[in-house]
Amino acid sequence: MFQLTLRRRGISDQAVLRAMEEVPRDQFVDDADRDGAYRDSALPIACGQTISQPFVVAYMTEQLQLQKKHRVLEIGAGSGYQAAVLSRLAGQVLTVERYRKLADAARIRLEKLNYHNVEVMLGDGLNLPPNIGPFDRIIVTAAMEQLPENLVERLEVGGILIAPVGPHQGVQTLIRLSRTEAGIERKELVEVRFVPALPGVAREL
């Protein structure tokens, strides 16, 4: 039923569907939400954050057109679920999280489930150190009012960036940027709702 729901909503990439099937979503939600882990809805996790609904995870992953040779940057690790899905399709995944509690829990969870090609980093996804990157693919899982130039600059030629862009309170538009030899191509995809991407590393949690 989980895969059927994704197919009915338009997810057709077989590798993405297989990755969604392989990753145990119930291991990435709070214990109280395990019975509803596979429903097509977002769920709350610690630190006031959420785990995105399965369709949004699958859709964003499909838009990245991942290959095993790709190195991926994710901004917003959350519970580690999106990174786990990415890890099935890409070579390396670096996921950045501003909340220490979430970063530590995601790291432990991913190691326990043998997703060894994922690195979890505690840091500010809006202001990364200059030595991080470049990347073949970048995915942002929190709403940005505008895309930071220093994030776009980390995209390799031939690379793709997916991010929800728009007001923190309300609806955002999922944006797909492609870097070509000629420059940046921008495409608006669908309307989404994400928690805000906030600057800095959280002082607590």
Coordinates of C-alpha atoms in Angstrom, one line a residue, residues 25-107:
R25 CA 10.2 4.8 8.1
D26 CA 8.8 3.6 11.4
Q27 CA 12.4 3.7 12.7
F28 CA 12.7 7.4 12.1
V29 CA 9.5 8.6 13.9
D30 CA 8.7 9.0 17.6
D31 CA 7.5 5.8 19.3
A32 CA 4.0 7.3 19.7
D33 CA 3.7 7.7 15.9
R34 CA 5.0 4.4 14.7
D35 CA 1.5 3.0 13.9
G36 CA 1.0 5.9 11.5
A37 CA 4.5 6.1 10.1
Y38 CA 3.6 5.0 6.6
R39 CA 0.6 7.3 6.3
D40 CA 1.1 10.0 3.6
S41 CA 1.4 12.8 6.1
A42 CA 4.1 14.8 7.9
L43 CA 4.7 13.9 11.5
P44 CA 6.2 15.8 14.4
I45 CA 9.7 15.0 15.8
A46 CA 11.8 16.6 18.5
C47 CA 12.9 20.2 18.6
G48 CA 9.7 21.4 17.0
Q49 CA 10.7 19.9 13.6
T50 CA 8.9 17.4 11.3
I51 CA 9.5 14.3 9.2
S52 CA 8.2 15.1 5.8
Q53 CA 5.3 13.2 4.3
P54 CA 6.4 10.2 2.2
F55 CA 5.2 11.7 -1.1
V56 CA 7.3 14.9 -0.6
V57 CA 10.4 12.8 0.3
A58 CA 9.9 10.7 -2.8
Y59 CA 9.1 13.6 -5.1
M60 CA 12.1 15.7 -4.0
T61 CA 14.4 12.6 -4.3
E62 CA 13.0 11.8 -7.8
Q63 CA 13.7 15.4 -8.9
L64 CA 17.4 15.1 -7.9
Q65 CA 17.9 12.3 -10.6
L66 CA 20.5 10.6 -8.4
Q67 CA 23.3 8.3 -9.5
K68 CA 25.7 6.2 -7.4
K69 CA 28.6 8.5 -8.3
H70 CA 26.9 11.6 -6.8
R71 CA 27.9 13.4 -3.6
V72 CA 24.8 14.9 -1.9
L73 CA 24.4 17.7 0.6
E74 CA 21.3 17.9 2.7
I75 CA 20.4 20.9 4.8
G76 CA 18.2 19.8 7.7
A77 CA 18.8 16.2 8.8
G78 CA 15.8 16.0 11.1
S79 CA 15.4 12.4 12.1
G80 CA 17.7 11.3 9.3
Y81 CA 14.9 9.8 7.1
Q82 CA 15.5 11.8 3.9
A83 CA 19.3 11.1 4.2
A84 CA 18.6 7.4 4.6
V85 CA 16.6 7.4 1.3
L86 CA 19.3 9.5 -0.4
S87 CA 21.9 7.0 0.8
R88 CA 20.3 4.2 -1.2
L89 CA 20.7 6.1 -4.5
A90 CA 23.9 8.2 -4.1
G91 CA 27.5 7.6 -3.3
Q92 CA 27.9 9.9 -0.3
V93 CA 25.5 12.0 1.7
L94 CA 26.5 14.9 4.1
T95 CA 23.5 16.0 6.1
V96 CA 23.7 19.2 8.2
E97 CA 21.5 19.8 11.3
R98 CA 21.4 22.8 13.6
Y99 CA 19.9 21.0 16.6
R100 CA 22.4 18.8 18.5
K101 CA 19.7 16.5 19.9
L102 CA 18.5 15.7 16.4
A103 CA 22.0 15.4 14.9
D104 CA 23.1 13.0 17.6
A105 CA 20.0 10.9 17.3
A106 CA 20.1 10.8 13.5
R107 CA 23.8 9.7 13.6

